[in-house]
Short mmCIF file of C-alpha atoms and ligand atoms in Angstrom, two decimals:
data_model
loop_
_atom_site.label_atom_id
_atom_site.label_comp_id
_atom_site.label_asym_id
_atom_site.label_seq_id
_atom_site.Cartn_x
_atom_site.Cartn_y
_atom_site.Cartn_z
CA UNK A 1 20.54 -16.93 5.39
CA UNK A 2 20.37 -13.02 5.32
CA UNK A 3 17.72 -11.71 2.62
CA UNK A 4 16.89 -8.11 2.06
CA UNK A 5 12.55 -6.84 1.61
CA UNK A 6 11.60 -4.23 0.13
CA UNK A 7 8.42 -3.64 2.69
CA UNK A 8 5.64 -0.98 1.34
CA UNK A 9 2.61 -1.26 3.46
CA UNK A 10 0.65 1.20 1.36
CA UNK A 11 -2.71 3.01 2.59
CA UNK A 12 -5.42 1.96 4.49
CA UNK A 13 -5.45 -1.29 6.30
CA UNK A 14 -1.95 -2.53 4.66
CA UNK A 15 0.51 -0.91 7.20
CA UNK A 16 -2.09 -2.85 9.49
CA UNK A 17 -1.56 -6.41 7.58
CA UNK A 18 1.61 -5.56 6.71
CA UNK A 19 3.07 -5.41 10.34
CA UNK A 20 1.40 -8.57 11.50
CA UNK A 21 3.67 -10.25 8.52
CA UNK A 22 6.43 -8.84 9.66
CA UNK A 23 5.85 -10.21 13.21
CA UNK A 24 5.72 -13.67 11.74
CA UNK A 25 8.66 -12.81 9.10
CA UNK A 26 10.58 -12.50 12.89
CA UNK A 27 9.32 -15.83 14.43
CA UNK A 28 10.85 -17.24 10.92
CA UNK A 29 13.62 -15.46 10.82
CA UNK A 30 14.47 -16.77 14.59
CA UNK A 31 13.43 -20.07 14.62
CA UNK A 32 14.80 -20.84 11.19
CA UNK A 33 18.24 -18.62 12.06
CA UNK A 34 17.57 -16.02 9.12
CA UNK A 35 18.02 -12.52 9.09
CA UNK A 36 15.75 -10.64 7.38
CA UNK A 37 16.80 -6.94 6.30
CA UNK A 38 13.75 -4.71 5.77
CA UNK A 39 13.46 -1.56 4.42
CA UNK A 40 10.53 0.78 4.25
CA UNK A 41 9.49 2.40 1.52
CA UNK A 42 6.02 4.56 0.68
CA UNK A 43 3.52 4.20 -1.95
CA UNK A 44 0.06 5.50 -3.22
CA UNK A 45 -1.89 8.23 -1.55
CA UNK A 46 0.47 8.65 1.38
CA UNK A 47 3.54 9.04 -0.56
CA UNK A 48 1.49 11.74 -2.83
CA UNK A 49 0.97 13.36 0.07
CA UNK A 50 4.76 13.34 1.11
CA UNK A 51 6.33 13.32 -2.35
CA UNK A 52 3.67 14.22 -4.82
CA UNK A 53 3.62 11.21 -6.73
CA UNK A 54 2.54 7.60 -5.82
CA UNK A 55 5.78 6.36 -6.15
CA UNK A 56 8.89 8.27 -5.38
CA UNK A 57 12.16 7.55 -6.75
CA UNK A 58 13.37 6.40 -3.19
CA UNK A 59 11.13 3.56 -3.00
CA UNK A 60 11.86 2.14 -6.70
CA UNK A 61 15.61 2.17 -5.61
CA UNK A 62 14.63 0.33 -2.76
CA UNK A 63 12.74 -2.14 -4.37
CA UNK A 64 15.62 -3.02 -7.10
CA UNK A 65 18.44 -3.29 -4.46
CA UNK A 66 15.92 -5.58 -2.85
CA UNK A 67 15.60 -9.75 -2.76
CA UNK A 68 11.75 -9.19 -2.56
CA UNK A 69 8.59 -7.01 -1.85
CA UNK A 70 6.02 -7.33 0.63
CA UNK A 71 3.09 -4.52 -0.56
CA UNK A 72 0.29 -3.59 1.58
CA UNK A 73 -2.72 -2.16 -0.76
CA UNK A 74 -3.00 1.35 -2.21
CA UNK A 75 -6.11 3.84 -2.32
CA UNK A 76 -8.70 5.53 -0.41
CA UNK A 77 -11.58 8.12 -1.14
CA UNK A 78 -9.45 11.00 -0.06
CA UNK A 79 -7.58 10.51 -3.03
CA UNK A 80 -10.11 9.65 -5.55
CA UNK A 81 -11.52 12.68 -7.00
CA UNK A 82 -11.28 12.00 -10.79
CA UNK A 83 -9.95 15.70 -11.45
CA UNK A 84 -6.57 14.44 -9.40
CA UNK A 85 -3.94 13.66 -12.44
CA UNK A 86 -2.22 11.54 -10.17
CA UNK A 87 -4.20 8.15 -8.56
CA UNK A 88 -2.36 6.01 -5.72
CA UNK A 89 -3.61 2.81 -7.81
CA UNK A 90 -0.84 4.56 -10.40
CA UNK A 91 2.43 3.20 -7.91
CA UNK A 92 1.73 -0.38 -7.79
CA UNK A 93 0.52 -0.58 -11.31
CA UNK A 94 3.85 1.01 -12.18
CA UNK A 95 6.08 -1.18 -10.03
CA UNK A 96 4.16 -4.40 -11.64
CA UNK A 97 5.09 -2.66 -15.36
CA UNK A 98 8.78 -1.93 -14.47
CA UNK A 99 9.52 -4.69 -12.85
CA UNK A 100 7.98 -7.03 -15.48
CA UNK A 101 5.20 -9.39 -12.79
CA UNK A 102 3.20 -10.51 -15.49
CA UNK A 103 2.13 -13.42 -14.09
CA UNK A 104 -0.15 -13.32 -10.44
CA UNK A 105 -0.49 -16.45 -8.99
CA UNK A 106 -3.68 -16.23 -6.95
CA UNK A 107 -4.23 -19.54 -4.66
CA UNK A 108 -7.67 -20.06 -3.35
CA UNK A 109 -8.13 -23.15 -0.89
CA UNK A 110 -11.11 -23.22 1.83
CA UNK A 111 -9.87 -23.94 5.14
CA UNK A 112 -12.05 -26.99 6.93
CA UNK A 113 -12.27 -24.87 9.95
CA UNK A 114 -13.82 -21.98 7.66
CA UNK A 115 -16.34 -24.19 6.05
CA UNK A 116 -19.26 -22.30 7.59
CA UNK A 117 -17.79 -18.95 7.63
CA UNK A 118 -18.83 -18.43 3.56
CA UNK A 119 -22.37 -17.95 3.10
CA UNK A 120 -22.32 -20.85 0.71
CA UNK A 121 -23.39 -24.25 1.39
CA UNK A 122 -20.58 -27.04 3.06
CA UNK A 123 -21.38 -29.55 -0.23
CA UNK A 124 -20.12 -26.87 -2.18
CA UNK A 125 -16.92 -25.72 -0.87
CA UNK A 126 -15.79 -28.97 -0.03
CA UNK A 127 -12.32 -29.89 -1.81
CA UNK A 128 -11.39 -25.92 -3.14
CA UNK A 129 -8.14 -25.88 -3.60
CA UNK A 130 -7.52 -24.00 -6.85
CA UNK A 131 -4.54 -21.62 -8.87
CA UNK A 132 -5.74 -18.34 -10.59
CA UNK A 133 -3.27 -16.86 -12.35
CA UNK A 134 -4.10 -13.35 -13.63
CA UNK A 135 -2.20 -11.66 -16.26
CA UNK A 136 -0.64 -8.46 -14.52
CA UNK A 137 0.90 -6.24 -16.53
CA UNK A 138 -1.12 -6.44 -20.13
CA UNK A 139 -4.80 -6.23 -21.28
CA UNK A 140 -7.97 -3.64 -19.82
CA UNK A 141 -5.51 -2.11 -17.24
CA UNK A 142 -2.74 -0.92 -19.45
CA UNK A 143 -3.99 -0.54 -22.92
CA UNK A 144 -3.42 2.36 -24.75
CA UNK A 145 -5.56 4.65 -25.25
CA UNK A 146 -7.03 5.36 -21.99
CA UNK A 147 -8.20 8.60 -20.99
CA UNK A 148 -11.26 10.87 -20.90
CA UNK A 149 -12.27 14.10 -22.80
CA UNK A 150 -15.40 16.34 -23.38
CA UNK A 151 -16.49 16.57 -26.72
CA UNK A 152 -19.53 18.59 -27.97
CA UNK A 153 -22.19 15.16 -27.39
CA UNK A 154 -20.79 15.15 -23.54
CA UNK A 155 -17.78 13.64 -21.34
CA UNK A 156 -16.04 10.40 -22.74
CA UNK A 157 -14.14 7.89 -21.71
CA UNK A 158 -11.67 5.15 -23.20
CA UNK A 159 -10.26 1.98 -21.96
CA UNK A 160 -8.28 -0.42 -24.35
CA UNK A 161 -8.47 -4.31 -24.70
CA UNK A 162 -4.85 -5.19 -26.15
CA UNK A 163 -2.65 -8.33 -26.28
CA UNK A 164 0.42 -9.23 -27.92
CA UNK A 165 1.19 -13.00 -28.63
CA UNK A 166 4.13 -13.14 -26.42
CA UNK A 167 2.28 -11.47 -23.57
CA UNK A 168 -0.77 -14.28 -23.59
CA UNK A 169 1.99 -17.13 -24.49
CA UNK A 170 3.94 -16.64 -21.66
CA UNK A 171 1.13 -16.21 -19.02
CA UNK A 172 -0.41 -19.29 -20.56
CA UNK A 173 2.66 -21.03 -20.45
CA UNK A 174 3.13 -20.23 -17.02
CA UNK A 175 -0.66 -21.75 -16.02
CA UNK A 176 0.47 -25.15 -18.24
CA UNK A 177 3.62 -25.63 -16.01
CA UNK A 178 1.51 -25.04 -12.56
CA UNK A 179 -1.13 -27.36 -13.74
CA UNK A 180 1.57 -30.04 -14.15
CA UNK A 181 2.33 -29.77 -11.00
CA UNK A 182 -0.68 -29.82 -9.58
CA UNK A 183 -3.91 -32.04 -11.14
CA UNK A 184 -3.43 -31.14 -14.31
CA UNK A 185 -6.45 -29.10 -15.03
CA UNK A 186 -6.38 -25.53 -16.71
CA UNK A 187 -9.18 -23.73 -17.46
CA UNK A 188 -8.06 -20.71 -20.19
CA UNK A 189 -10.79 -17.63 -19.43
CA UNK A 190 -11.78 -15.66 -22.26
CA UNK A 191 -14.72 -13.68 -23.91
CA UNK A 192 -13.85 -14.73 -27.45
CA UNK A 193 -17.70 -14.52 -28.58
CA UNK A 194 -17.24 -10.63 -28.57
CA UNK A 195 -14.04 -9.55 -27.72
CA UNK A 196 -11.28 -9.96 -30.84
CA UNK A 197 -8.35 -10.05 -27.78
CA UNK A 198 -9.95 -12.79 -26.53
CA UNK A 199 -9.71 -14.69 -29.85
CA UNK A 200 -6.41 -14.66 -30.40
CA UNK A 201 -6.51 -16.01 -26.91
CA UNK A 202 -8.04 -18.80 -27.25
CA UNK A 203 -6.19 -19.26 -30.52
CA UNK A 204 -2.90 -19.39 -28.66
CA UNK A 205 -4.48 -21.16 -25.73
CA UNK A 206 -5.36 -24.05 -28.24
CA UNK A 207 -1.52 -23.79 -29.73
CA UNK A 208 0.60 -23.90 -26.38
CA UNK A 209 -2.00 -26.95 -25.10
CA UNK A 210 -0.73 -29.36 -27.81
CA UNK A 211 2.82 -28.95 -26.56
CA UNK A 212 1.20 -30.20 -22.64
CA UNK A 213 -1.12 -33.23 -23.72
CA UNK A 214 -1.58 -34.35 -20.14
CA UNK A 215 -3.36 -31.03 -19.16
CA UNK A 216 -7.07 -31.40 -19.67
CA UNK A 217 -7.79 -27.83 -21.19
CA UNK A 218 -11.12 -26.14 -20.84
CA UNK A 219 -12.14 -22.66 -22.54
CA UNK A 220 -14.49 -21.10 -20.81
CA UNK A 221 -16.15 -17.98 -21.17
CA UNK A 222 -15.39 -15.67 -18.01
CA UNK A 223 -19.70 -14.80 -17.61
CA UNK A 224 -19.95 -19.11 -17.57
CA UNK A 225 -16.79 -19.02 -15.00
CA UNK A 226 -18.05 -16.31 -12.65
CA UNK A 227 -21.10 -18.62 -12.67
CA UNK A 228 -19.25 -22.38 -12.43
CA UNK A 229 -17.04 -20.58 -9.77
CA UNK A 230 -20.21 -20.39 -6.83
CA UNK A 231 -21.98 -23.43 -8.79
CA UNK A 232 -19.05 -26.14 -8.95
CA UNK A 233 -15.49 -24.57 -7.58
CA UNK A 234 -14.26 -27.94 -6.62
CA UNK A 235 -13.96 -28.77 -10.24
CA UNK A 236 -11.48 -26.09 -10.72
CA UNK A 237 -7.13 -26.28 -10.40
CA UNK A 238 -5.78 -23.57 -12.78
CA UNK A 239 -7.60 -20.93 -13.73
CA UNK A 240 -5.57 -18.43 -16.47
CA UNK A 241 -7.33 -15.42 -17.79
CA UNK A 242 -6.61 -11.50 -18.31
CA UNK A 243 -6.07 -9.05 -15.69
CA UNK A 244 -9.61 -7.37 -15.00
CA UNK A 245 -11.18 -10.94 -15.66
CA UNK A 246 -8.62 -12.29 -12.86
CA UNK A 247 -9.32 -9.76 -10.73
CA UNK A 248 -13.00 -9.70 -10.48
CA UNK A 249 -12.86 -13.50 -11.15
CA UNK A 250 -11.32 -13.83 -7.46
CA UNK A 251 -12.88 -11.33 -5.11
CA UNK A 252 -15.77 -13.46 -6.44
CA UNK A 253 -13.30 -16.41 -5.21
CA UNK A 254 -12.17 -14.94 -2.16
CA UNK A 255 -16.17 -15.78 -0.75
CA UNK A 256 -15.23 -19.46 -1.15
CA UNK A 257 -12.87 -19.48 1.65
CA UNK A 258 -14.54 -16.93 4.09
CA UNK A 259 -13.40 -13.26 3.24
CA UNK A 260 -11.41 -11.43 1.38
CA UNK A 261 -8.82 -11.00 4.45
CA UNK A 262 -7.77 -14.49 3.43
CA UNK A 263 -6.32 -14.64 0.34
CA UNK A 264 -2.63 -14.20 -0.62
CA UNK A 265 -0.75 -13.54 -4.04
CA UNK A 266 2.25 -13.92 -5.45
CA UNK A 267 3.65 -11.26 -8.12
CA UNK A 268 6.39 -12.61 -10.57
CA UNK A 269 8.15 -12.11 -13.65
CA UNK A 270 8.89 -15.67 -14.66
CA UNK A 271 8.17 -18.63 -13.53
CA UNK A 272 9.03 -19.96 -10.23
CA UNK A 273 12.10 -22.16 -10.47
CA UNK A 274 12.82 -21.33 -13.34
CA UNK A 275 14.04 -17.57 -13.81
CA UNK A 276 14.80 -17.78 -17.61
CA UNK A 277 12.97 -14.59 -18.09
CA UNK A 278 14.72 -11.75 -15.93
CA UNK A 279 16.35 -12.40 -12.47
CA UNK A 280 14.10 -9.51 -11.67
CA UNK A 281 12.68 -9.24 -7.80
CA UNK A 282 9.18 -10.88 -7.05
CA UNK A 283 6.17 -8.55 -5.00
CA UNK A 284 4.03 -10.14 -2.12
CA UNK A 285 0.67 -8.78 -1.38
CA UNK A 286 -2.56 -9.74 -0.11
CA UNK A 287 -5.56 -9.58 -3.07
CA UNK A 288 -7.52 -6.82 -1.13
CA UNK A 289 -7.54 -3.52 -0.88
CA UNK A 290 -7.28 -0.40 1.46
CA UNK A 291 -10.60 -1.33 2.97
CA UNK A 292 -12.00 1.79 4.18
CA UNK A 293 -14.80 0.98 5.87
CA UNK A 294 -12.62 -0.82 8.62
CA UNK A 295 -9.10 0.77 8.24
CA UNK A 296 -8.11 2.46 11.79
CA UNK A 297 -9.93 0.03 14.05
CA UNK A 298 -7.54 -2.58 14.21
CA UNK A 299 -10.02 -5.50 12.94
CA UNK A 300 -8.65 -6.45 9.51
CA UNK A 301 -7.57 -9.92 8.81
CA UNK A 302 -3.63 -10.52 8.42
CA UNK A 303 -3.87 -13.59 7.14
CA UNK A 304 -4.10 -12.82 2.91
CA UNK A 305 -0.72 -11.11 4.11
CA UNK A 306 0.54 -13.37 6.47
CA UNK A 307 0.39 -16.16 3.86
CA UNK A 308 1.83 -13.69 1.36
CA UNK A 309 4.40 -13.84 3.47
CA UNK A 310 4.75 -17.53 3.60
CA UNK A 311 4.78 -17.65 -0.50
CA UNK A 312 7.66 -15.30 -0.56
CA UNK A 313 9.59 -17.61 1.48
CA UNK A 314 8.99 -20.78 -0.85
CA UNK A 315 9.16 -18.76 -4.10
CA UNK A 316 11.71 -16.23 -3.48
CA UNK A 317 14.08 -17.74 -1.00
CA UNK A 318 13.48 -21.33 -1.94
CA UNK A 319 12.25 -21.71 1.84
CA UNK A 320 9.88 -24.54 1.85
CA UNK A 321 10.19 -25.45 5.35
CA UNK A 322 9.74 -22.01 6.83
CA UNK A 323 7.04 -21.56 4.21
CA UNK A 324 5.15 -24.64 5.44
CA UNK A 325 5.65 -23.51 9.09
CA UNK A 326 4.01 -20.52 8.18
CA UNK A 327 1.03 -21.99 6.52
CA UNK A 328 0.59 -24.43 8.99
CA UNK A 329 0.63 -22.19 12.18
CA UNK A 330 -2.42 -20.43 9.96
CA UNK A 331 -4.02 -23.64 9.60
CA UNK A 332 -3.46 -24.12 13.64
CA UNK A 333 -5.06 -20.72 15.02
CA UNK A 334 -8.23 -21.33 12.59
CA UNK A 335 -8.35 -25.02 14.03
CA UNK A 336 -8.16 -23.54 17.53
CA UNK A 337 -11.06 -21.07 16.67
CA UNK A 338 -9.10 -17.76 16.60
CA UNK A 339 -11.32 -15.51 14.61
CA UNK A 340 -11.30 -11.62 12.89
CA UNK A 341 -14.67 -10.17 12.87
CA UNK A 342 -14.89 -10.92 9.15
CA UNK A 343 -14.73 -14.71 9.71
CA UNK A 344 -16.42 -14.77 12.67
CA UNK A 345 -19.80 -15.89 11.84
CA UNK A 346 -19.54 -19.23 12.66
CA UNK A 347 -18.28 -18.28 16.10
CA UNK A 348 -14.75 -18.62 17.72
CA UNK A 349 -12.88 -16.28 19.57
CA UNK A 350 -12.83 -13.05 18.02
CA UNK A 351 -9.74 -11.45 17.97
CA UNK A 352 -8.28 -8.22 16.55
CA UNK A 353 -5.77 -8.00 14.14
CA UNK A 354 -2.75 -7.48 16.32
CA UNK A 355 -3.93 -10.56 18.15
CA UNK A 356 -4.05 -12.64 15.07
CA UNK A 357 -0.58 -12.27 14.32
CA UNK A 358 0.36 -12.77 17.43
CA UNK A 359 -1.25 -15.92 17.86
CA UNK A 360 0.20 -17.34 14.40
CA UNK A 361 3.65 -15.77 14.77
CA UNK A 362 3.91 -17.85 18.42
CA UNK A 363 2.65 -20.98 16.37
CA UNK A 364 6.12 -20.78 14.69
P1 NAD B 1 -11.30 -3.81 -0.60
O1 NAD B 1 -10.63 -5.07 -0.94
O2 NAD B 1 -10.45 -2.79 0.05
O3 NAD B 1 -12.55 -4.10 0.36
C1 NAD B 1 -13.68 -4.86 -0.07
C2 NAD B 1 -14.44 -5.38 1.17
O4 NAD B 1 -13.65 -6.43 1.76
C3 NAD B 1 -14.63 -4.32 2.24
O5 NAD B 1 -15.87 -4.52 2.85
C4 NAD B 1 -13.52 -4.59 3.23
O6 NAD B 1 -13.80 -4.20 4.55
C5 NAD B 1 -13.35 -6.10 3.11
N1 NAD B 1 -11.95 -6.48 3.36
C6 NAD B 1 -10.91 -6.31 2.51
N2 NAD B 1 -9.79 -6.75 3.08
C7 NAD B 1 -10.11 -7.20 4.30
C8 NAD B 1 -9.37 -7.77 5.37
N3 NAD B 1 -8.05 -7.95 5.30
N4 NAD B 1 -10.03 -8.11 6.50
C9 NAD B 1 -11.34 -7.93 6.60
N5 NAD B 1 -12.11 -7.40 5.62
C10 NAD B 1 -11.49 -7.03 4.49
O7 NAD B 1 -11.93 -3.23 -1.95
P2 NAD B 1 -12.63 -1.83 -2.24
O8 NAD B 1 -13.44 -1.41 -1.06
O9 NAD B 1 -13.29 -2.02 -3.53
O10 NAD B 1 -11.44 -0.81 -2.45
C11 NAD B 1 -10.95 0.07 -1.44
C12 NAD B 1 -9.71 0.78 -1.94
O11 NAD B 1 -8.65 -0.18 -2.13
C13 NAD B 1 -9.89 1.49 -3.29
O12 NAD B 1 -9.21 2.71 -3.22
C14 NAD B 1 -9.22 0.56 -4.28
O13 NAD B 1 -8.71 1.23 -5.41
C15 NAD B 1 -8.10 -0.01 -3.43
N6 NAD B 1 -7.60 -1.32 -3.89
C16 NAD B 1 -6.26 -1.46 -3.89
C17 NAD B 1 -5.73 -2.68 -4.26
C18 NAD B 1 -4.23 -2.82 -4.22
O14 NAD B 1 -3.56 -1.95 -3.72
N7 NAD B 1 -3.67 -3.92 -4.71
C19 NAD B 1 -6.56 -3.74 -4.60
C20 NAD B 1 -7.94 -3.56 -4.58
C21 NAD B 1 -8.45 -2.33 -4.22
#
């Protein structure tokens, strides 16, 4: 099968991530006999240093005549002076708005041979295996208005809270359908003691759950789920809640299975199977970012990207086999104790990142 990938590998430590994917994308494609057609394209601060803006035309072209994207991360202090009008976070927040990825599937499963790499206790992190699915293009990230002035009491700043009905329906709907498919347990995050977008929410949470009876529904407040999260994250499948909740809702995650190196995501703009929606392409990407403090040294965990990687081949190309080959060679190299530093506190052989995707991409 020959399918085309739109590869932007971003700032930072992406290109670094992004290349050991693209070594296992390779042991796929020749094992499995695909050919995989990639094209580069830039994004965020380096493309504002090339082109002036985060994302040029060039690389939105290339993402539209594109089967799928596999993004790095986007950002860095040299670009982060707040006078700057333009901010590398601006190009992937712009391809997730254009392209419609509302819905960010976010799996978060601790790996056995992890178990002692998070600094929480074994009892706790024993059966993880749980969905969050952040709403992507909507809510605190998007909401207009949102900017910052000086009036004669000081500098101010705005940020807007805003739903639609449609835009919490669908995500919800979206979590509903996962959850029957998995142990059918959602958990709908929301703040609707003090925020009013949050009530309608939970309004429309309560609405869609009579159409899925067999999904035992919990609303929980996001403060009570960052806390239930560390406290009891085995009792958790789904998890569906606005975009900043999401995202701080899983770094916090991400310290259930070992680092934030480890976790993958999965962009898309309906649901998978069933493109009713749009026919529109899907974006790959690890849930960290840039990381600054270790880009350049060649230590970064691949494997958030890697298994990117491997849910682009079961969502987008309908690869399950290749998918599970992926995901399994991952599980293999922890097994065998190959370690990045960031994992690497309960021993193993320390490896860099180069050598991590070598040793999974020869798994394959
Ligand atoms: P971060 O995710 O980059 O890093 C947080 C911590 O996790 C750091 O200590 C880092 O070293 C570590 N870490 C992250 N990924 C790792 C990996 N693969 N292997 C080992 N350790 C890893 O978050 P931050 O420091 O808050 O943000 C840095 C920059 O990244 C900022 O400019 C931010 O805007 C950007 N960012 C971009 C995205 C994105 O492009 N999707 C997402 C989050 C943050």
């Amino acid at each position: 099968m020959r399918r085309s990938i739109a590869v932007l590998p971003g700032d930072g430590i992406g290109p670094e991530v992004v290349t050991e994917s693209i070594k296992v994308l390779e042991a796929v494609g020749n094992r499995f006999g695909h050919d995989f057609v990639l094209s580069n394209g830039r994004i965020g601060g380096n493309a504002i240093d090339e082109y002036g803006t985060p994302l040029p035309q060039e690389t939105v072209e290339t993402c539209n005549q594109s089967d799928a994207i596999l993004f790095g991360a986007v950002g860095g202090p040299q670009w982060d002076d707040p006078a700057n009008d333009v901010r590398p976070e601006d190009g992937i927040l712009a391809i997730r708005k254009s392209l419609g990825l509302f819905a960010n599937l976010r799996p978060v499963k601790v790996y056995p041979a992890l178990i002692n790499s998070s600094p929480l206790k074994p009892e706790y992190l024993a059966g993880v295996d749980m969905l969050v699915l952040r709403e992507l293009t909507g809510g605190l990230y998007f909401g207009k208005p949102k900017k910052r002035w000086t009036t004669s009491r000081g500098r101010r700043g705005v940020d807007t809270l805003k739903y639609t009905e449609l835009e919490i329906e669908r995500i919800l709907r979206v979590g509903f359908e996962l959850a029957m498919g998995r142990r059918k347990k959602l958990a709908s995050v929301d703040k609707q003691n003090v925020l009013e977008s949050s009530r309608l929410w939970r309004e429309i949470a309560l609405e869609v759950s009579e159409e899925y009876p067999e999904v035992e529904v919990e609303h929980i407040l996001v403060d009570n789920a960052a806390m239930q999260l560390i406290r009891n994250p085995s009792s958790f499948d789904v998890i569906v809640s606005e975009n900043t909740f999401g995202d701080i809702l899983t770094d916090e995650a991400s310290v259930l299975a070992g680092s934030m190196g480890m976790l993958p995501s999965a962009s898309l703009s309906s649901l998978p199977g069933k493109n009713v929606l749009s026919k529109r392409v899907s974006l790959y990407e690890p849930i960290h970012g840039t990381a600054p403090d270790i880009a350049g040294q060649g230590v970064a965990n691949p494997i958030g990207s890697i298994l990117s990687t491997a849910m682009m081949l079961r969502l987008s190309f309908g690869m399950e086999e290749e998918a599970n080959s992926v995901e399994a060679a991952v599980d293999s190299v922890l097994i065998e104790g190959y370690r990045t530093a960031d994992i690497s506190s309960d021993g193993g052989e320390l490896v860099s990142t180069s050598a991590m995707g070598n040793v999974i991409a020869n798994q394959i």
